[in-house]
mmCIF file with all atom_site columns, C-alpha atoms in Angstrom:
data_model
loop_
_atom_site.group_PDB
_atom_site.id
_atom_site.type_symbol
_atom_site.label_atom_id
_atom_site.label_alt_id
_atom_site.label_comp_id
_atom_site.label_asym_id
_atom_site.label_entity_id
_atom_site.label_seq_id
_atom_site.pdbx_PDB_ins_code
_atom_site.Cartn_x
_atom_site.Cartn_y
_atom_site.Cartn_z
_atom_site.occupancy
_atom_site.B_iso_or_equiv
_atom_site.pdbx_formal_charge
_atom_site.auth_seq_id
_atom_site.auth_comp_id
_atom_site.auth_asym_id
_atom_site.auth_atom_id
_atom_site.pdbx_PDB_model_num
ATOM 1   C CA . MET A 1 1   ? 0.013   -0.013  0.038   1.00 75.00 ? 1   MET A CA 1
ATOM 2   C CA . PRO A 1 2   ? 2.803   2.594   0.701   1.00 88.00 ? 2   PRO A CA 1
ATOM 3   C CA . LEU A 1 3   ? 4.266   1.972   -2.776  1.00 90.00 ? 3   LEU A CA 1
ATOM 4   C CA . ALA A 1 4   ? 0.887   2.895   -4.319  1.00 89.00 ? 4   ALA A CA 1
ATOM 5   C CA . PHE A 1 5   ? 0.901   6.102   -2.372  1.00 90.00 ? 5   PHE A CA 1
ATOM 6   C CA . LEU A 1 6   ? 4.491   6.939   -3.486  1.00 91.00 ? 6   LEU A CA 1
ATOM 7   C CA . ILE A 1 7   ? 3.575   5.967   -7.144  1.00 88.00 ? 7   ILE A CA 1
ATOM 8   C CA . ARG A 1 8   ? 0.472   8.397   -6.777  1.00 89.00 ? 8   ARG A CA 1
ATOM 9   C CA . LEU A 1 9   ? 2.798   11.221  -5.668  1.00 90.00 ? 9   LEU A CA 1
ATOM 10  C CA . THR A 1 10  ? 4.676   10.831  -9.032  1.00 89.00 ? 10  THR A CA 1
ATOM 11  C CA . GLY A 1 11  ? 1.537   11.465  -10.936 1.00 85.00 ? 11  GLY A CA 1
ATOM 12  C CA . LEU A 1 12  ? 1.822   8.191   -12.934 1.00 82.00 ? 12  LEU A CA 1
ATOM 13  C CA . PRO A 1 13  ? -1.646  6.818   -13.921 1.00 80.00 ? 13  PRO A CA 1
ATOM 14  C CA . ALA A 1 14  ? -2.895  3.659   -12.250 1.00 82.00 ? 14  ALA A CA 1
ATOM 15  C CA . PRO A 1 15  ? -0.764  3.727   -8.930  1.00 87.00 ? 15  PRO A CA 1
ATOM 16  C CA . TRP A 1 16  ? -2.631  0.847   -7.442  1.00 89.00 ? 16  TRP A CA 1
ATOM 17  C CA . LEU A 1 17  ? -2.214  -1.270  -10.463 1.00 85.00 ? 17  LEU A CA 1
ATOM 18  C CA . LEU A 1 18  ? 1.468   -0.278  -10.946 1.00 85.00 ? 18  LEU A CA 1
ATOM 19  C CA . ALA A 1 19  ? 2.237   -0.956  -7.237  1.00 88.00 ? 19  ALA A CA 1
ATOM 20  C CA . GLY A 1 20  ? 0.563   -4.351  -7.509  1.00 87.00 ? 20  GLY A CA 1
ATOM 21  C CA . MET A 1 21  ? 2.541   -5.273  -10.550 1.00 84.00 ? 21  MET A CA 1
ATOM 22  C CA . ALA A 1 22  ? 5.769   -4.133  -9.058  1.00 87.00 ? 22  ALA A CA 1
ATOM 23  C CA . ILE A 1 23  ? 5.176   -6.286  -5.843  1.00 88.00 ? 23  ILE A CA 1
ATOM 24  C CA . SER A 1 24  ? 4.182   -9.200  -8.018  1.00 84.00 ? 24  SER A CA 1
ATOM 25  C CA . ALA A 1 25  ? 7.286   -8.839  -10.262 1.00 82.00 ? 25  ALA A CA 1
ATOM 26  C CA . LEU A 1 26  ? 9.397   -8.624  -7.197  1.00 87.00 ? 26  LEU A CA 1
ATOM 27  C CA . GLY A 1 27  ? 7.887   -11.671 -5.698  1.00 86.00 ? 27  GLY A CA 1
ATOM 28  C CA . HIS A 1 28  ? 7.936   -13.766 -8.877  1.00 80.00 ? 28  HIS A CA 1
ATOM 29  C CA . GLY A 1 29  ? 11.580  -12.564 -9.908  1.00 80.00 ? 29  GLY A CA 1
ATOM 30  C CA . THR A 1 30  ? 12.937  -13.431 -6.654  1.00 85.00 ? 30  THR A CA 1
ATOM 31  C CA . GLY A 1 31  ? 11.088  -16.747 -6.296  1.00 81.00 ? 31  GLY A CA 1
ATOM 32  C CA . ILE A 1 32  ? 9.175   -15.704 -3.181  1.00 85.00 ? 32  ILE A CA 1
ATOM 33  C CA . SER A 1 33  ? 5.768   -16.328 -4.972  1.00 79.00 ? 33  SER A CA 1
ATOM 34  C CA . PRO A 1 34  ? 6.181   -18.461 -7.933  1.00 74.00 ? 34  PRO A CA 1
ATOM 35  C CA . GLY A 1 35  ? 2.512   -19.645 -8.030  1.00 76.00 ? 35  GLY A CA 1
ATOM 36  C CA . ARG A 1 36  ? -0.299  -18.434 -10.233 1.00 77.00 ? 36  ARG A CA 1
ATOM 37  C CA . LEU A 1 37  ? -4.044  -17.650 -9.733  1.00 79.00 ? 37  LEU A CA 1
ATOM 38  C CA . PRO A 1 38  ? -6.208  -20.682 -9.888  1.00 86.00 ? 38  PRO A CA 1
ATOM 39  C CA . ASP A 1 39  ? -8.234  -20.822 -13.141 1.00 89.00 ? 39  ASP A CA 1
ATOM 40  C CA . LEU A 1 40  ? -11.562 -20.712 -11.174 1.00 94.00 ? 40  LEU A CA 1
ATOM 41  C CA . LEU A 1 41  ? -10.594 -17.354 -9.594  1.00 92.00 ? 41  LEU A CA 1
ATOM 42  C CA . GLY A 1 42  ? -9.196  -16.187 -12.905 1.00 88.00 ? 42  GLY A CA 1
ATOM 43  C CA . HIS A 1 43  ? -12.429 -16.908 -14.821 1.00 93.00 ? 43  HIS A CA 1
ATOM 44  C CA . ALA A 1 44  ? -14.514 -15.267 -11.919 1.00 95.00 ? 44  ALA A CA 1
ATOM 45  C CA . ALA A 1 45  ? -12.447 -12.192 -12.328 1.00 92.00 ? 45  ALA A CA 1
ATOM 46  C CA . PHE A 1 46  ? -12.964 -12.144 -16.122 1.00 91.00 ? 46  PHE A CA 1
ATOM 47  C CA . VAL A 1 47  ? -16.732 -12.402 -15.476 1.00 95.00 ? 47  VAL A CA 1
ATOM 48  C CA . ALA A 1 48  ? -16.771 -9.609  -13.061 1.00 94.00 ? 48  ALA A CA 1
ATOM 49  C CA . MET A 1 49  ? -14.644 -7.268  -15.243 1.00 91.00 ? 49  MET A CA 1
ATOM 50  C CA . GLY A 1 50  ? -17.029 -8.075  -18.087 1.00 91.00 ? 50  GLY A CA 1
ATOM 51  C CA . ALA A 1 51  ? -20.120 -7.323  -15.972 1.00 94.00 ? 51  ALA A CA 1
ATOM 52  C CA . LEU A 1 52  ? -18.614 -4.093  -14.755 1.00 92.00 ? 52  LEU A CA 1
ATOM 53  C CA . ILE A 1 53  ? -17.711 -3.008  -18.268 1.00 89.00 ? 53  ILE A CA 1
ATOM 54  C CA . GLY A 1 54  ? -21.128 -3.953  -19.583 1.00 88.00 ? 54  GLY A CA 1
ATOM 55  C CA . SER A 1 55  ? -22.918 -2.096  -16.700 1.00 91.00 ? 55  SER A CA 1
ATOM 56  C CA . ARG A 1 56  ? -21.276 1.191   -17.992 1.00 88.00 ? 56  ARG A CA 1
ATOM 57  C CA . PHE A 1 57  ? -23.240 0.858   -21.312 1.00 86.00 ? 57  PHE A CA 1
ATOM 58  C CA . SER A 1 58  ? -26.639 0.482   -19.491 1.00 86.00 ? 58  SER A CA 1
ATOM 59  C CA . ALA A 1 59  ? -27.734 4.106   -20.164 1.00 87.00 ? 59  ALA A CA 1
ATOM 60  C CA . THR A 1 60  ? -26.465 4.212   -23.712 1.00 89.00 ? 60  THR A CA 1
ATOM 61  C CA . ARG A 1 61  ? -29.139 4.767   -26.394 1.00 90.00 ? 61  ARG A CA 1
ATOM 62  C CA . PRO A 1 62  ? -28.941 2.764   -29.666 1.00 89.00 ? 62  PRO A CA 1
ATOM 63  C CA . ARG A 1 63  ? -28.924 6.035   -31.524 1.00 92.00 ? 63  ARG A CA 1
ATOM 64  C CA . ASP A 1 64  ? -25.775 7.191   -29.596 1.00 91.00 ? 64  ASP A CA 1
ATOM 65  C CA . VAL A 1 65  ? -23.955 3.806   -30.473 1.00 89.00 ? 65  VAL A CA 1
ATOM 66  C CA . LEU A 1 66  ? -24.829 4.190   -34.267 1.00 91.00 ? 66  LEU A CA 1
ATOM 67  C CA . ALA A 1 67  ? -23.551 7.847   -34.228 1.00 93.00 ? 67  ALA A CA 1
ATOM 68  C CA . TYR A 1 68  ? -20.208 6.866   -33.045 1.00 92.00 ? 68  TYR A CA 1
ATOM 69  C CA . LEU A 1 69  ? -19.884 3.568   -34.790 1.00 94.00 ? 69  LEU A CA 1
ATOM 70  C CA . VAL A 1 70  ? -18.159 4.668   -38.016 1.00 94.00 ? 70  VAL A CA 1
ATOM 71  C CA . PRO A 1 71  ? -15.748 7.195   -36.437 1.00 95.00 ? 71  PRO A CA 1
ATOM 72  C CA . GLY A 1 72  ? -14.946 4.597   -33.780 1.00 94.00 ? 72  GLY A CA 1
ATOM 73  C CA . LEU A 1 73  ? -14.186 1.890   -36.364 1.00 96.00 ? 73  LEU A CA 1
ATOM 74  C CA . CYS A 1 74  ? -12.072 4.243   -38.428 1.00 96.00 ? 74  CYS A CA 1
ATOM 75  C CA . VAL A 1 75  ? -9.975  5.093   -35.432 1.00 93.00 ? 75  VAL A CA 1
ATOM 76  C CA . THR A 1 76  ? -9.623  1.593   -34.382 1.00 89.00 ? 76  THR A CA 1
ATOM 77  C CA . LEU A 1 77  ? -8.622  0.515   -37.901 1.00 93.00 ? 77  LEU A CA 1
ATOM 78  C CA . ILE A 1 78  ? -5.883  3.258   -37.964 1.00 92.00 ? 78  ILE A CA 1
ATOM 79  C CA . THR A 1 79  ? -4.556  2.289   -34.643 1.00 84.00 ? 79  THR A CA 1
ATOM 80  C CA . VAL A 1 80  ? -4.567  -1.394  -35.351 1.00 85.00 ? 80  VAL A CA 1
ATOM 81  C CA . VAL A 1 81  ? -2.740  -0.841  -38.635 1.00 90.00 ? 81  VAL A CA 1
ATOM 82  C CA . ILE A 1 82  ? -0.013  1.313   -36.951 1.00 87.00 ? 82  ILE A CA 1
ATOM 83  C CA . ALA A 1 83  ? 0.379   -1.160  -34.019 1.00 83.00 ? 83  ALA A CA 1
ATOM 84  C CA . LEU A 1 84  ? 0.535   -4.185  -36.202 1.00 89.00 ? 84  LEU A CA 1
ATOM 85  C CA . SER A 1 85  ? 3.076   -2.489  -38.638 1.00 91.00 ? 85  SER A CA 1
ATOM 86  C CA . GLY A 1 86  ? 5.374   -1.722  -35.704 1.00 88.00 ? 86  GLY A CA 1
ATOM 87  C CA . ALA A 1 87  ? 4.871   -5.115  -34.065 1.00 89.00 ? 87  ALA A CA 1
ATOM 88  C CA . LEU A 1 88  ? 5.653   -6.996  -37.275 1.00 92.00 ? 88  LEU A CA 1
ATOM 89  C CA . LEU A 1 89  ? 8.831   -4.945  -37.893 1.00 94.00 ? 89  LEU A CA 1
ATOM 90  C CA . ALA A 1 90  ? 9.893   -5.341  -34.164 1.00 90.00 ? 90  ALA A CA 1
ATOM 91  C CA . GLY A 1 91  ? 9.131   -8.946  -34.149 1.00 91.00 ? 91  GLY A CA 1
ATOM 92  C CA . TRP A 1 92  ? 11.031  -9.582  -37.415 1.00 93.00 ? 92  TRP A CA 1
ATOM 93  C CA . VAL A 1 93  ? 14.169  -7.493  -36.224 1.00 95.00 ? 93  VAL A CA 1
ATOM 94  C CA . LEU A 1 94  ? 14.207  -9.016  -32.776 1.00 91.00 ? 94  LEU A CA 1
ATOM 95  C CA . GLY A 1 95  ? 13.230  -12.468 -33.746 1.00 92.00 ? 95  GLY A CA 1
ATOM 96  C CA . LEU A 1 96  ? 10.308  -12.494 -31.269 1.00 91.00 ? 96  LEU A CA 1
ATOM 97  C CA . SER A 1 97  ? 6.934   -14.247 -31.559 1.00 90.00 ? 97  SER A CA 1
ATOM 98  C CA . THR A 1 98  ? 4.644   -12.163 -33.732 1.00 88.00 ? 98  THR A CA 1
ATOM 99  C CA . GLY A 1 99  ? 1.755   -12.715 -31.211 1.00 88.00 ? 99  GLY A CA 1
ATOM 100 C CA . LEU A 1 100 ? 3.746   -11.529 -28.314 1.00 90.00 ? 100 LEU A CA 1
ATOM 101 C CA . VAL A 1 101 ? 4.995   -8.432  -29.940 1.00 90.00 ? 101 VAL A CA 1
ATOM 102 C CA . THR A 1 102 ? 1.485   -7.704  -31.508 1.00 88.00 ? 102 THR A CA 1
ATOM 103 C CA . ILE A 1 103 ? -0.251  -7.776  -28.009 1.00 88.00 ? 103 ILE A CA 1
ATOM 104 C CA . SER A 1 104 ? 2.765   -5.687  -26.553 1.00 88.00 ? 104 SER A CA 1
ATOM 105 C CA . PHE A 1 105 ? 2.192   -2.979  -29.287 1.00 85.00 ? 105 PHE A CA 1
ATOM 106 C CA . SER A 1 106 ? -1.539  -3.058  -29.308 1.00 82.00 ? 106 SER A CA 1
ATOM 107 C CA . PRO A 1 107 ? -3.407  -0.011  -27.947 1.00 77.00 ? 107 PRO A CA 1
ATOM 108 C CA . GLY A 1 108 ? -5.405  -0.955  -24.933 1.00 78.00 ? 108 GLY A CA 1
ATOM 109 C CA . ALA A 1 109 ? -5.575  -0.974  -21.082 1.00 82.00 ? 109 ALA A CA 1
ATOM 110 C CA . ILE A 1 110 ? -2.758  -2.542  -19.264 1.00 83.00 ? 110 ILE A CA 1
ATOM 111 C CA . GLU A 1 111 ? -4.929  -4.910  -17.328 1.00 82.00 ? 111 GLU A CA 1
ATOM 112 C CA . ALA A 1 112 ? -6.881  -6.016  -20.551 1.00 85.00 ? 112 ALA A CA 1
ATOM 113 C CA . MET A 1 113 ? -3.679  -6.631  -22.383 1.00 86.00 ? 113 MET A CA 1
ATOM 114 C CA . THR A 1 114 ? -2.129  -8.472  -19.461 1.00 85.00 ? 114 THR A CA 1
ATOM 115 C CA . ALA A 1 115 ? -5.229  -10.648 -19.107 1.00 85.00 ? 115 ALA A CA 1
ATOM 116 C CA . ILE A 1 116 ? -5.069  -11.404 -22.983 1.00 87.00 ? 116 ILE A CA 1
ATOM 117 C CA . ALA A 1 117 ? -1.382  -12.278 -22.592 1.00 88.00 ? 117 ALA A CA 1
ATOM 118 C CA . ILE A 1 118 ? -2.141  -14.739 -19.716 1.00 88.00 ? 118 ILE A CA 1
ATOM 119 C CA . SER A 1 119 ? -5.021  -16.356 -21.524 1.00 88.00 ? 119 SER A CA 1
ATOM 120 C CA . LEU A 1 120 ? -2.986  -16.863 -24.744 1.00 90.00 ? 120 LEU A CA 1
ATOM 121 C CA . GLY A 1 121 ? 0.197   -18.150 -22.727 1.00 89.00 ? 121 GLY A CA 1
ATOM 122 C CA . TYR A 1 122 ? 2.512   -15.232 -23.466 1.00 90.00 ? 122 TYR A CA 1
ATOM 123 C CA . GLU A 1 123 ? 4.716   -13.557 -20.886 1.00 87.00 ? 123 GLU A CA 1
ATOM 124 C CA . PRO A 1 124 ? 2.482   -11.088 -19.130 1.00 88.00 ? 124 PRO A CA 1
ATOM 125 C CA . THR A 1 125 ? 5.294   -9.168  -17.534 1.00 88.00 ? 125 THR A CA 1
ATOM 126 C CA . PHE A 1 126 ? 6.840   -8.462  -20.886 1.00 88.00 ? 126 PHE A CA 1
ATOM 127 C CA . ILE A 1 127 ? 3.513   -7.117  -22.368 1.00 88.00 ? 127 ILE A CA 1
ATOM 128 C CA . ALA A 1 128 ? 2.825   -5.092  -19.142 1.00 88.00 ? 128 ALA A CA 1
ATOM 129 C CA . ALA A 1 129 ? 6.153   -3.497  -19.218 1.00 89.00 ? 129 ALA A CA 1
ATOM 130 C CA . HIS A 1 130 ? 5.492   -2.286  -22.870 1.00 88.00 ? 130 HIS A CA 1
ATOM 131 C CA . HIS A 1 131 ? 2.123   -0.795  -21.769 1.00 87.00 ? 131 HIS A CA 1
ATOM 132 C CA . VAL A 1 132 ? 3.720   0.897   -18.672 1.00 87.00 ? 132 VAL A CA 1
ATOM 133 C CA . PHE A 1 133 ? 6.388   2.321   -20.814 1.00 89.00 ? 133 PHE A CA 1
ATOM 134 C CA . ARG A 1 134 ? 3.550   3.640   -23.134 1.00 84.00 ? 134 ARG A CA 1
ATOM 135 C CA . LEU A 1 135 ? 1.793   5.170   -20.337 1.00 84.00 ? 135 LEU A CA 1
ATOM 136 C CA . ILE A 1 136 ? 5.038   6.841   -19.035 1.00 85.00 ? 136 ILE A CA 1
ATOM 137 C CA . VAL A 1 137 ? 5.760   8.234   -22.534 1.00 84.00 ? 137 VAL A CA 1
ATOM 138 C CA . LEU A 1 138 ? 2.132   9.453   -22.816 1.00 82.00 ? 138 LEU A CA 1
ATOM 139 C CA . SER A 1 139 ? 2.151   11.133  -19.372 1.00 84.00 ? 139 SER A CA 1
ATOM 140 C CA . PHE A 1 140 ? 5.550   12.859  -19.450 1.00 84.00 ? 140 PHE A CA 1
ATOM 141 C CA . VAL A 1 141 ? 6.703   13.348  -22.998 1.00 83.00 ? 141 VAL A CA 1
ATOM 142 C CA . MET A 1 142 ? 3.524   14.076  -24.888 1.00 79.00 ? 142 MET A CA 1
ATOM 143 C CA . PRO A 1 143 ? 2.604   17.198  -22.879 1.00 81.00 ? 143 PRO A CA 1
ATOM 144 C CA . PHE A 1 144 ? 6.016   18.733  -23.766 1.00 80.00 ? 144 PHE A CA 1
ATOM 145 C CA . LEU A 1 145 ? 5.440   17.992  -27.389 1.00 80.00 ? 145 LEU A CA 1
ATOM 146 C CA . PHE A 1 146 ? 1.903   19.490  -27.415 1.00 80.00 ? 146 PHE A CA 1
ATOM 147 C CA . ARG A 1 147 ? 2.283   22.350  -25.017 1.00 77.00 ? 147 ARG A CA 1
ATOM 148 C CA . LYS A 1 148 ? 0.647   25.719  -26.110 1.00 70.00 ? 148 LYS A CA 1
ATOM 149 C CA . LYS A 1 149 ? 3.012   28.283  -27.279 1.00 67.00 ? 149 LYS A CA 1
ATOM 150 C CA . ARG A 1 150 ? 2.643   31.726  -25.899 1.00 59.00 ? 150 ARG A CA 1
#
């Protein structure tokens, strides 16, 4: 818990998630906690996450969904093409699995991409590290690139 408060002071996004990942990485890296979550608990967590995400759409009107469908699909297609191009190039240059690198480069939430990595049998730490790096770049570098000029 103290680590999450320290991370929060830095202004990084998702301090509780990052603290949990750091402690888990330390535990797994040192061999203190080499185990994994039982499948039943993992499946229950996926169901709970799905229900939570679905509940956020309960007040959305079908007309609103249709209005945002085409722009949303266009943005999704653009980001997928960019991410896939970078992933294929990096995978080829570094000799890494196409699936592993594709998930690492895919736009999305850290927890969702990590869950996908686990379900597909890829190294979740590798993928989470790429997404944490992306968040750090977005949080610290992008504001300098796009600040207003006076």
